Tab-separated table of N, CA and C in Angstrom:
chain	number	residue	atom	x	y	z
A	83	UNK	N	-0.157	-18.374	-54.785
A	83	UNK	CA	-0.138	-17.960	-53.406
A	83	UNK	C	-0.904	-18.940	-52.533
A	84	UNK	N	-2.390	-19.436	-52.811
A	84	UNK	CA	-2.642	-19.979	-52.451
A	84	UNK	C	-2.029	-21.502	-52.070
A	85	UNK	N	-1.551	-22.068	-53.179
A	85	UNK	CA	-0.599	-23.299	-52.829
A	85	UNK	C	0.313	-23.477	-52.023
A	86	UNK	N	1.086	-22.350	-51.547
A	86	UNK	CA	2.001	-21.659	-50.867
A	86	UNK	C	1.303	-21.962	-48.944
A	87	UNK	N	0.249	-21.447	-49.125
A	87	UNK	CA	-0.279	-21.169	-47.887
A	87	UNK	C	-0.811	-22.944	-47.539
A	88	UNK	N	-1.300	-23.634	-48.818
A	88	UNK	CA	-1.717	-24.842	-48.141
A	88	UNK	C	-0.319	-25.850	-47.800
A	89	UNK	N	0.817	-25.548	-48.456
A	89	UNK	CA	2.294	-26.195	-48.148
A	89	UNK	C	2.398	-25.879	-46.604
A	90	UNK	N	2.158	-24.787	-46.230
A	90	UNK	CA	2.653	-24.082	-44.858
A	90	UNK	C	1.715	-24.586	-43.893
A	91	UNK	N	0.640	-24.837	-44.218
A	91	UNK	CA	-0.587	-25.286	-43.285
A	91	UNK	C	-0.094	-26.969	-43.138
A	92	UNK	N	0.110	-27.373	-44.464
A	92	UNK	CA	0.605	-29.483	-44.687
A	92	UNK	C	2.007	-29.445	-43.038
A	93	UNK	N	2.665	-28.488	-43.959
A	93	UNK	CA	3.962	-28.773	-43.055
A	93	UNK	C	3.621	-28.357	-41.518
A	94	UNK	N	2.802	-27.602	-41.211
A	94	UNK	CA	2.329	-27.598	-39.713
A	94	UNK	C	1.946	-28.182	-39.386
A	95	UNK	N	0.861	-28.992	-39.793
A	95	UNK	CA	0.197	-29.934	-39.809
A	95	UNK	C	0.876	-31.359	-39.214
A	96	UNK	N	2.009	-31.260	-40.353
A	96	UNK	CA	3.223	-32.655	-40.167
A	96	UNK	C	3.639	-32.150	-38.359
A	97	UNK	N	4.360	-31.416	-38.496
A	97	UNK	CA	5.120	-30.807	-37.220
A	97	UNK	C	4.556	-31.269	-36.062
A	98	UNK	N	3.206	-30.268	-35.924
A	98	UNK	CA	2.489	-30.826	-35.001
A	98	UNK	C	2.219	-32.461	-34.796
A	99	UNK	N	1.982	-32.941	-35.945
A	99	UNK	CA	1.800	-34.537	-35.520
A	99	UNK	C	2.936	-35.443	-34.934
A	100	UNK	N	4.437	-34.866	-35.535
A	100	UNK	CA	5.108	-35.467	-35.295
A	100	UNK	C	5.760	-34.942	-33.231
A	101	UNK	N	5.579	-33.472	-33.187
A	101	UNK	CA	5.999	-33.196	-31.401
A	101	UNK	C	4.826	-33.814	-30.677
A	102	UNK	N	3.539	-34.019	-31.270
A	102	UNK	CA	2.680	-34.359	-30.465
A	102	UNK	C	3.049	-35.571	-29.274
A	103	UNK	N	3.565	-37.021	-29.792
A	103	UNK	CA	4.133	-37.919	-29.142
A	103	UNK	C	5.291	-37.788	-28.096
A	104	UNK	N	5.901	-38.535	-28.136
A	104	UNK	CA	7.339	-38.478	-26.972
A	104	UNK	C	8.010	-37.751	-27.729
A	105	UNK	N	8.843	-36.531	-27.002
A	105	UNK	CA	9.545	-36.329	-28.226
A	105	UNK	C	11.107	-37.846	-28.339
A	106	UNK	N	11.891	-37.783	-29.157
A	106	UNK	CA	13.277	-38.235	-29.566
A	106	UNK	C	14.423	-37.056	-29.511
A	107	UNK	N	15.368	-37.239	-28.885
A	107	UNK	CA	16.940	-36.841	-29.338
A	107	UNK	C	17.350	-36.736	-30.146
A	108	UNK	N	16.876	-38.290	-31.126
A	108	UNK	CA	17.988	-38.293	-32.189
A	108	UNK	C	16.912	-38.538	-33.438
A	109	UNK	N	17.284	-39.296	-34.049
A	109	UNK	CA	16.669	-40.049	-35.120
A	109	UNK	C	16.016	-41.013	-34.782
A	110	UNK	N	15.888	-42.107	-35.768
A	110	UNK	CA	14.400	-42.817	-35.808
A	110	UNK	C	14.689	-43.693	-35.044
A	111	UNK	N	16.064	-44.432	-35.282
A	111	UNK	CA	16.274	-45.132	-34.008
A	111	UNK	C	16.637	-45.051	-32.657
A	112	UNK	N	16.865	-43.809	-32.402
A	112	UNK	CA	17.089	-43.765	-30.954
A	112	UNK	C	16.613	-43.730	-29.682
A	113	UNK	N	16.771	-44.026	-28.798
A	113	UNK	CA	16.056	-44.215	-27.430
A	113	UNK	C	14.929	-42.534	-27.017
A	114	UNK	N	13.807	-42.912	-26.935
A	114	UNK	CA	13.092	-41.806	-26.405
A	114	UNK	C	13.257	-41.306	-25.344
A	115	UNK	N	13.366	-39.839	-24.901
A	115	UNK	CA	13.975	-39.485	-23.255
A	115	UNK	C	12.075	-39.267	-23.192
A	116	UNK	N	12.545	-39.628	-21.196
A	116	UNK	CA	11.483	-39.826	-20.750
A	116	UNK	C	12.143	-38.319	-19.885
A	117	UNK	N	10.847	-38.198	-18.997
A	117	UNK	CA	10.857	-36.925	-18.126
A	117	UNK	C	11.219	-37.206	-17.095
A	118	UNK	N	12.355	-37.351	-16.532
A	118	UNK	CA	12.831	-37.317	-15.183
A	118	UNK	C	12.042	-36.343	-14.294
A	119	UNK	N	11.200	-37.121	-12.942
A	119	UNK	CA	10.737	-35.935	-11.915
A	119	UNK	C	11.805	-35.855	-10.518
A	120	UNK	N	12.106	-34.820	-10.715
A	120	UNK	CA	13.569	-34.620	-9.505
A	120	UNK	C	12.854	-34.357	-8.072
A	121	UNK	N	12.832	-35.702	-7.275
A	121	UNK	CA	12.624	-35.552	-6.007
A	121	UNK	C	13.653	-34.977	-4.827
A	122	UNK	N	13.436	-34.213	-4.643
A	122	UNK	CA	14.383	-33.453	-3.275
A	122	UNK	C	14.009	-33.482	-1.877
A	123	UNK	N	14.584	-33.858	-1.307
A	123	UNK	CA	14.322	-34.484	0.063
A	123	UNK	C	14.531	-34.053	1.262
A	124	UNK	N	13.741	-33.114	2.342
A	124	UNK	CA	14.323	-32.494	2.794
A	124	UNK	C	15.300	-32.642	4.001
A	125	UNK	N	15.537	-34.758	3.813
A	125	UNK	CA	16.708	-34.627	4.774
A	125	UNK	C	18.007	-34.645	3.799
A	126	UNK	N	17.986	-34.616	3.013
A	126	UNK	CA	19.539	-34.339	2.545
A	126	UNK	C	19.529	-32.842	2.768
A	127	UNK	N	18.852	-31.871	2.553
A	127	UNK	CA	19.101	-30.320	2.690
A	127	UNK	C	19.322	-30.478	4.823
A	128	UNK	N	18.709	-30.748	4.913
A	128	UNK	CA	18.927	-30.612	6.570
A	128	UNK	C	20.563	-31.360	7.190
A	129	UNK	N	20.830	-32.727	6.334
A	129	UNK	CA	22.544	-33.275	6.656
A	129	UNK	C	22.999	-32.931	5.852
A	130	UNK	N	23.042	-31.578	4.485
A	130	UNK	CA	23.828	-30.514	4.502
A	130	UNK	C	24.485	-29.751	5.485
A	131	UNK	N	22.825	-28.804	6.326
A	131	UNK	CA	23.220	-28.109	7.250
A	131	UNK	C	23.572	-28.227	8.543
A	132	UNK	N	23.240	-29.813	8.753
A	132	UNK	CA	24.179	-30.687	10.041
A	132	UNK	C	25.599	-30.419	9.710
A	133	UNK	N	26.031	-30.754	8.368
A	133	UNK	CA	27.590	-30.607	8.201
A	133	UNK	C	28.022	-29.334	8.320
A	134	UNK	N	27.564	-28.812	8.211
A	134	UNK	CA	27.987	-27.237	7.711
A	134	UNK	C	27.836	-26.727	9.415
A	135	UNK	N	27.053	-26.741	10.037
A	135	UNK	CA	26.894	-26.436	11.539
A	135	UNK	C	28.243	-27.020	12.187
A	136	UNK	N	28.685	-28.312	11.931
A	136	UNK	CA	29.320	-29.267	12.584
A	136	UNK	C	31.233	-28.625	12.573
A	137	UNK	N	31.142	-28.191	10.889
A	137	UNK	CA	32.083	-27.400	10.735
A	137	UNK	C	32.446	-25.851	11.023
A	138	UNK	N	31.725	-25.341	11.499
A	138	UNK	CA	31.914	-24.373	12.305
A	138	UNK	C	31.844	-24.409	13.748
A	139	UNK	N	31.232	-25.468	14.288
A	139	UNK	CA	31.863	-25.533	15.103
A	139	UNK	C	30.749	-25.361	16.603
A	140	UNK	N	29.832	-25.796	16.434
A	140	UNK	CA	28.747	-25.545	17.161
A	140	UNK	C	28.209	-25.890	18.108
A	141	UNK	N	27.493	-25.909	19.628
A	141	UNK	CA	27.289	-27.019	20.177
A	141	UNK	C	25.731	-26.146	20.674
A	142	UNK	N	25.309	-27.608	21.322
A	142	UNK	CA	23.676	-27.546	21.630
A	142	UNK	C	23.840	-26.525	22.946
A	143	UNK	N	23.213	-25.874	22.982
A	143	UNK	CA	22.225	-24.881	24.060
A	143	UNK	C	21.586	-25.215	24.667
A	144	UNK	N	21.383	-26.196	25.731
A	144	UNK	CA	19.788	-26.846	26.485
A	144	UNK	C	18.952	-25.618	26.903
A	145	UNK	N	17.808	-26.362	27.488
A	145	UNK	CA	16.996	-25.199	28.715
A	145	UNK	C	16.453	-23.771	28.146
A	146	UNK	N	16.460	-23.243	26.557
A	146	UNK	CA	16.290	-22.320	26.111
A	146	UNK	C	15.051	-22.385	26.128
A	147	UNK	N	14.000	-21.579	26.575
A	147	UNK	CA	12.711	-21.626	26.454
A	147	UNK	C	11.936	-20.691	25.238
A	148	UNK	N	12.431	-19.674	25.540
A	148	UNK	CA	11.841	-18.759	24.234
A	148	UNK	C	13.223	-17.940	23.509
A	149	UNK	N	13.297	-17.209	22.397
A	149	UNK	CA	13.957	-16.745	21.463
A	149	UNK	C	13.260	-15.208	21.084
A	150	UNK	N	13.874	-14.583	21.720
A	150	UNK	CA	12.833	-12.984	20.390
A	150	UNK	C	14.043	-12.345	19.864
A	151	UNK	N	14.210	-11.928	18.415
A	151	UNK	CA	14.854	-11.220	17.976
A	151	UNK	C	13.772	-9.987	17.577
A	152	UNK	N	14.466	-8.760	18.101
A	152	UNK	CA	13.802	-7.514	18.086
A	152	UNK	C	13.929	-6.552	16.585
A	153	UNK	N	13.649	-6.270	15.647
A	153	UNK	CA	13.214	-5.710	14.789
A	153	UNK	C	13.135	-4.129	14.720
A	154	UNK	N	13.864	-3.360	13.509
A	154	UNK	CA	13.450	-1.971	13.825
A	154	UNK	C	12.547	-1.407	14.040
A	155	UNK	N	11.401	-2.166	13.463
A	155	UNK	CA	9.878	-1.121	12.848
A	155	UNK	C	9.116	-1.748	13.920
A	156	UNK	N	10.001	-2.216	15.001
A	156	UNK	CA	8.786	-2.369	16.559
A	156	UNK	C	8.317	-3.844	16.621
A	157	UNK	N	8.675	-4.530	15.514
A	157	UNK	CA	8.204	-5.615	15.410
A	157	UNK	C	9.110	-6.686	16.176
A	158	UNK	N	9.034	-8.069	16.430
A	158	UNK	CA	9.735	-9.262	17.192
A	158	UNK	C	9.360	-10.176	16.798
A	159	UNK	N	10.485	-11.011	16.219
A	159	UNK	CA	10.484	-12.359	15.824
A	159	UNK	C	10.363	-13.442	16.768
A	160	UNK	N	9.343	-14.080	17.518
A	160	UNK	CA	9.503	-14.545	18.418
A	160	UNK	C	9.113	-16.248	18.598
A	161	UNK	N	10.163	-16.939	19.049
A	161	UNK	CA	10.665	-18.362	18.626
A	161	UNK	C	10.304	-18.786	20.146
A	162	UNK	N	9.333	-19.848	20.061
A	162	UNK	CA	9.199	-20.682	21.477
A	162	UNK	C	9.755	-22.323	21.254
A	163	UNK	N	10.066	-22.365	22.051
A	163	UNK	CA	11.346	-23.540	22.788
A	163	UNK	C	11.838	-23.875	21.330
A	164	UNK	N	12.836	-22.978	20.550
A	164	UNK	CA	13.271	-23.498	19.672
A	164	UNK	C	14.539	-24.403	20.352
A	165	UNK	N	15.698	-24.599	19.024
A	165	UNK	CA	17.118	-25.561	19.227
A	165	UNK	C	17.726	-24.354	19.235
A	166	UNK	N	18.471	-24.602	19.874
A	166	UNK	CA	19.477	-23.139	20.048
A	166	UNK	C	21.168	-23.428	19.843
A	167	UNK	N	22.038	-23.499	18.735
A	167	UNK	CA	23.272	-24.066	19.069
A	167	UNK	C	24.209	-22.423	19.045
A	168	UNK	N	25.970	-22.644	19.016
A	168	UNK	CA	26.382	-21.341	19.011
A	168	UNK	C	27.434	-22.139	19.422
A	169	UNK	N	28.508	-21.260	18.684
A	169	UNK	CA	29.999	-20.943	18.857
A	169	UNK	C	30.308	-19.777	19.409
A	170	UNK	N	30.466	-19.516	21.147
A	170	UNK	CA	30.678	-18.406	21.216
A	170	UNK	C	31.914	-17.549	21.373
A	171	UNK	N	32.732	-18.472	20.768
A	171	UNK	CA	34.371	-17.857	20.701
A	171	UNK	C	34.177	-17.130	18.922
A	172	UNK	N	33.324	-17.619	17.990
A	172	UNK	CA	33.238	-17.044	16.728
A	172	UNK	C	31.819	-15.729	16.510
A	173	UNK	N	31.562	-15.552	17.974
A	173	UNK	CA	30.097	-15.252	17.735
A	173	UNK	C	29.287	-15.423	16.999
A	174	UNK	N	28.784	-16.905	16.818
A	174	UNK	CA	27.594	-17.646	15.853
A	174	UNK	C	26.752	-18.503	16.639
A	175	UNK	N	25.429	-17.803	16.608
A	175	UNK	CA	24.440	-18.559	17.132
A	175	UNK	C	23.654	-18.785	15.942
A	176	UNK	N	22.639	-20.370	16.126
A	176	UNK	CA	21.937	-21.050	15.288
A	176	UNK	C	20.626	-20.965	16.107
A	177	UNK	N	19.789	-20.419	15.771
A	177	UNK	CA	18.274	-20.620	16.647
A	177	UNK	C	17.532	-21.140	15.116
A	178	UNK	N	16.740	-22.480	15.601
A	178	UNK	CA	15.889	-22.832	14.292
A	178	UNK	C	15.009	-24.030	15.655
A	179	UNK	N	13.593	-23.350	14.401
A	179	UNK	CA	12.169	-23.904	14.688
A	179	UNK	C	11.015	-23.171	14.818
A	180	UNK	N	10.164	-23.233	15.064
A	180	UNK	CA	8.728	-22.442	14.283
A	180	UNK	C	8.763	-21.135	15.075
A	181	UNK	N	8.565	-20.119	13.868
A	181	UNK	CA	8.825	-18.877	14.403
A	181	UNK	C	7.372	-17.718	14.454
A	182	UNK	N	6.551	-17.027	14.822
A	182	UNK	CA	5.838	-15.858	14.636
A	182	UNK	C	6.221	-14.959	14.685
A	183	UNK	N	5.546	-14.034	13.609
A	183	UNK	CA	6.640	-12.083	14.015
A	183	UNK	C	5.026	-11.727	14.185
A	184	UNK	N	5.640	-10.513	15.804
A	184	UNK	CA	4.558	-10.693	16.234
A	184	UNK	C	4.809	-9.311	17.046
A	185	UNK	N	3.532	-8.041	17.485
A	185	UNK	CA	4.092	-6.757	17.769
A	185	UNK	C	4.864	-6.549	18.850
A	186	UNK	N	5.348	-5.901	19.000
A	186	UNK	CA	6.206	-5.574	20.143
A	186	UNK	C	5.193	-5.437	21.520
A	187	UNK	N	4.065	-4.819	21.596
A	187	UNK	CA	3.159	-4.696	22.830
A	187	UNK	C	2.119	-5.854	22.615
A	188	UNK	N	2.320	-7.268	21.793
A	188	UNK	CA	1.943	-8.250	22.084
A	188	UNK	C	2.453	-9.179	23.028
A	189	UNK	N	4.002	-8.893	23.449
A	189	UNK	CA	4.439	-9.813	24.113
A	189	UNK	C	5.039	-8.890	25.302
A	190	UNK	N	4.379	-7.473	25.508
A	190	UNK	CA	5.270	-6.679	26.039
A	190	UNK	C	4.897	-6.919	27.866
A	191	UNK	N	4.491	-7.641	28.628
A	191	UNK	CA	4.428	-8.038	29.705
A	191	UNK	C	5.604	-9.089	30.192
A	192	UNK	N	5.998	-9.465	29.035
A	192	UNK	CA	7.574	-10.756	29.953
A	192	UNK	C	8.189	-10.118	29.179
A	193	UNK	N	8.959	-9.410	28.348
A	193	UNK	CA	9.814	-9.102	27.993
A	193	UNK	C	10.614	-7.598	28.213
A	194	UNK	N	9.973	-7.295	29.186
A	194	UNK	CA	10.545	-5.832	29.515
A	194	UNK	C	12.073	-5.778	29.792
A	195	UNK	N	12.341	-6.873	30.519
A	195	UNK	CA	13.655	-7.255	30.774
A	195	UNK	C	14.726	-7.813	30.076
A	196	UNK	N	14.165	-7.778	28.460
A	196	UNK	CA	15.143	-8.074	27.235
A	196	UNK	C	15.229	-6.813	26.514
A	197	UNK	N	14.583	-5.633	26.739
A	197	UNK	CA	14.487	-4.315	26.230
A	197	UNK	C	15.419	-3.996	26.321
A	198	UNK	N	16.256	-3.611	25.311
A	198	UNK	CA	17.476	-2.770	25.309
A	198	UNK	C	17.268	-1.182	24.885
A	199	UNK	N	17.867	0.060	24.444
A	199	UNK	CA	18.215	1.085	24.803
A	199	UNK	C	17.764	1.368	23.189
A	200	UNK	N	17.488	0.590	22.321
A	200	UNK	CA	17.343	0.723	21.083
A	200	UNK	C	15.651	0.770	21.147
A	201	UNK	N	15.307	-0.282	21.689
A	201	UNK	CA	13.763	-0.720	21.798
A	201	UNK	C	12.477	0.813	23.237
A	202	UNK	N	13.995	1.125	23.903
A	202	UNK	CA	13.242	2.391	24.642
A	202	UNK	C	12.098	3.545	23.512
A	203	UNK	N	12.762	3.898	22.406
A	203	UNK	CA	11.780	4.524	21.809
A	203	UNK	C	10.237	4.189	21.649
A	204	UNK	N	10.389	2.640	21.158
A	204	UNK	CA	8.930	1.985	20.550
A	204	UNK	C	8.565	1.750	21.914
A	205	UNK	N	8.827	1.690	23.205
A	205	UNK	CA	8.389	1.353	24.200
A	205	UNK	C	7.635	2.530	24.779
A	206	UNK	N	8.126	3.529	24.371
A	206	UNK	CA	8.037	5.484	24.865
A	206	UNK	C	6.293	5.239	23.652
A	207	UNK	N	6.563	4.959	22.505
A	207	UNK	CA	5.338	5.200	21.767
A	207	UNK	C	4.180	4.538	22.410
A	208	UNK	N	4.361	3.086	22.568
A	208	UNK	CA	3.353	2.211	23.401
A	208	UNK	C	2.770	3.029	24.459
A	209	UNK	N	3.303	3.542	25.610
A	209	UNK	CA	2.771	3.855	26.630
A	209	UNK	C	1.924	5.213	26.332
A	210	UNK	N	2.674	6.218	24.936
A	210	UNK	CA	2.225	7.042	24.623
A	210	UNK	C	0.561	6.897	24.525
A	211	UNK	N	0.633	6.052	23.307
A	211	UNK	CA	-0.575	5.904	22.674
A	211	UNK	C	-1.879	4.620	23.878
A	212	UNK	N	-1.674	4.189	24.717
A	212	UNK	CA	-1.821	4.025	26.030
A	212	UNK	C	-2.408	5.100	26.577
A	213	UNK	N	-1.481	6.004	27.172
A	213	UNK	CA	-1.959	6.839	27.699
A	213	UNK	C	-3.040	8.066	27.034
A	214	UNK	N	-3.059	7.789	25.718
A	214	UNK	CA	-4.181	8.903	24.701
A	214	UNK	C	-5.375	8.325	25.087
A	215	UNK	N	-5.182	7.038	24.476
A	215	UNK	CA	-6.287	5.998	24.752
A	215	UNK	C	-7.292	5.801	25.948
A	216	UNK	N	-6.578	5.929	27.042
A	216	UNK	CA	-6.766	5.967	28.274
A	216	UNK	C	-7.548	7.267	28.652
A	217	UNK	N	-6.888	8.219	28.473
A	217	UNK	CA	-7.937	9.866	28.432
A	217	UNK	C	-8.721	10.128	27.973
A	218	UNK	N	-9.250	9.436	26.977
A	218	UNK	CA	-10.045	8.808	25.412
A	218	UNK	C	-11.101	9.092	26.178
A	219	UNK	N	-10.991	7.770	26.362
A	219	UNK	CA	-12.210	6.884	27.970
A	219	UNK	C	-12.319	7.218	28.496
A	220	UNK	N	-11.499	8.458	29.486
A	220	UNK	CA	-11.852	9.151	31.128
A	220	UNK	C	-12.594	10.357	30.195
A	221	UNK	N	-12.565	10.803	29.111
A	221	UNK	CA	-13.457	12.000	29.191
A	221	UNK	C	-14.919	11.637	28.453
A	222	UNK	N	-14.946	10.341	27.974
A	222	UNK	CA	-16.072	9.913	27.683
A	222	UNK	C	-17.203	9.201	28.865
A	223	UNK	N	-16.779	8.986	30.094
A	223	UNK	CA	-16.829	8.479	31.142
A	223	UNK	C	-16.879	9.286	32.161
A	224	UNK	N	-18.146	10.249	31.974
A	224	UNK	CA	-18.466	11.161	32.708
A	224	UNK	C	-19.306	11.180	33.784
A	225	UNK	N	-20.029	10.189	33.936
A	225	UNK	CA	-21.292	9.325	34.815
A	225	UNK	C	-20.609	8.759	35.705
A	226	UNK	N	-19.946	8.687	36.495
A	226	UNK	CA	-18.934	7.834	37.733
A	226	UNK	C	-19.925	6.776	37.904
A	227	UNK	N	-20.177	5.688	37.509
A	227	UNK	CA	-20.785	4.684	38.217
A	227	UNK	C	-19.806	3.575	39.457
A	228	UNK	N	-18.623	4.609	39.691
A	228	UNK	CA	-18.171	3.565	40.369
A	228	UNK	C	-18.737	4.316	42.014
A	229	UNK	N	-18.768	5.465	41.823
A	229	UNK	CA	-19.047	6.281	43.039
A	229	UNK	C	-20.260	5.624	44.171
A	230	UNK	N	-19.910	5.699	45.319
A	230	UNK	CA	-20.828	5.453	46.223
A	230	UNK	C	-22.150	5.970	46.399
A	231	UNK	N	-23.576	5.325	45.978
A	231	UNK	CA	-24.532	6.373	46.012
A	231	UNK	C	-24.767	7.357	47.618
A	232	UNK	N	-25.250	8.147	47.927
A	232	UNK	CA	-25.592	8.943	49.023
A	232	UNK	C	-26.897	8.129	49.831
A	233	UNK	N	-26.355	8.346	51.251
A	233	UNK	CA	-27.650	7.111	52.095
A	233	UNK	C	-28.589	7.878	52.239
A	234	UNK	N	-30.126	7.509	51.517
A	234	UNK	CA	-31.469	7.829	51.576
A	234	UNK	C	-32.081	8.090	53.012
A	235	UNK	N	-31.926	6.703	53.744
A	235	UNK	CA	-32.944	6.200	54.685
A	235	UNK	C	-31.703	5.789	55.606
A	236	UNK	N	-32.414	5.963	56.820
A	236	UNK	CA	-31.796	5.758	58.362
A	236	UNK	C	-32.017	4.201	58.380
A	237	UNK	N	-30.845	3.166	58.167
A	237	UNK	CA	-31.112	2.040	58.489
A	237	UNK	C	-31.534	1.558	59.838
A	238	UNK	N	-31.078	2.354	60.971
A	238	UNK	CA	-30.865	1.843	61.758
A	238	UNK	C	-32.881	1.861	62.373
A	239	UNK	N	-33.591	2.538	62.260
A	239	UNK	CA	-35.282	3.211	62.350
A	239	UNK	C	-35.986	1.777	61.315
A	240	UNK	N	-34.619	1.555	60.370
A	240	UNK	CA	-35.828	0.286	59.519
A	240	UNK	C	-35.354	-1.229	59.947
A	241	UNK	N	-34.343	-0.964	61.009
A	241	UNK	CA	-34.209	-2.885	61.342
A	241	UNK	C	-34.782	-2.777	62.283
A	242	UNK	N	-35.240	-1.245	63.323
A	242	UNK	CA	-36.189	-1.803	64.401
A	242	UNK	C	-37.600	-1.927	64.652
A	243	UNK	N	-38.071	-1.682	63.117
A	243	UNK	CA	-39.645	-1.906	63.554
A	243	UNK	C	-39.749	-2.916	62.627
């Protein structure tokens, strides 16, 4: 048994010595493969999607300043001065360039006027929770310091003497 176990240990032994190096393909004479490192480049992926844009059919958009795509859960994807292209006989628009998703009552001062009928709900919650907020503060804010104090002294008796 024991002999057994030192055969099995020799032949591991071998194994290991022999994968340790480059490995070979073939036999003793054959060419050693080396490790190809596959560089990918990201302008061939981009004059992919030049072609692929080109074939559908697309053209540039000037003058686009901002981009928001609106989100169910209240949220907005919102794209400043991206590229904007579009086919609008296929309805396909291309908006690409640096994007933030970002809350809906973060940007909610210029965009009231892109609010559609979908976005009225999360807009109903905003003002909601606004207005809690707001009552929050008026009943903690019981001291009026904005109030006018009451006149003590007759000014007019202290500018004439």
């Amino acid at each position: 048994m024991s002999d057994q176990n030192a055969a099995v240990l020799a032949a591991r032994a071998k194994m290991k010595a022999r994968f340790s190096s480059n490995t070979r393909t073939g036999g003793k004479g054959s060419v050693r493969r080396k490790k190809k490192a596959s560089h990918k480049s990201s302008n061939s992926d981009d004059k992919k999607l030049q072609a692929t844009l080109k074939r559908l059919g697309v053209n540039n958009i000037p003058a686009i300043e901002e981009v928001n795509l609106f989100k169910d859960d209240g949220n907005v994807i919102h794209f400043k001065n991206p590229k904007v292209q579009a086919n609008i006989g296929a309805n396909t628009y291309v908006v690409s360039g640096h994007s933030e998703t970002k809350a809906l009552q973060d940007l909610l001062p210029g965009i009231i006027n892109q609010l559609g009928q979908d976005n009225l709900q999360n807009l109903k919650k905003i003002a909601e929770a606004y207005s809690q907020k707001k009552d929050a503060g008026a009943e903690d804010d019981d001291d009026d310091d904005d109030d006018v104090p009451e006149l003590v002294e007759n000014f007019d008796t202290v500018a004439s003497s």
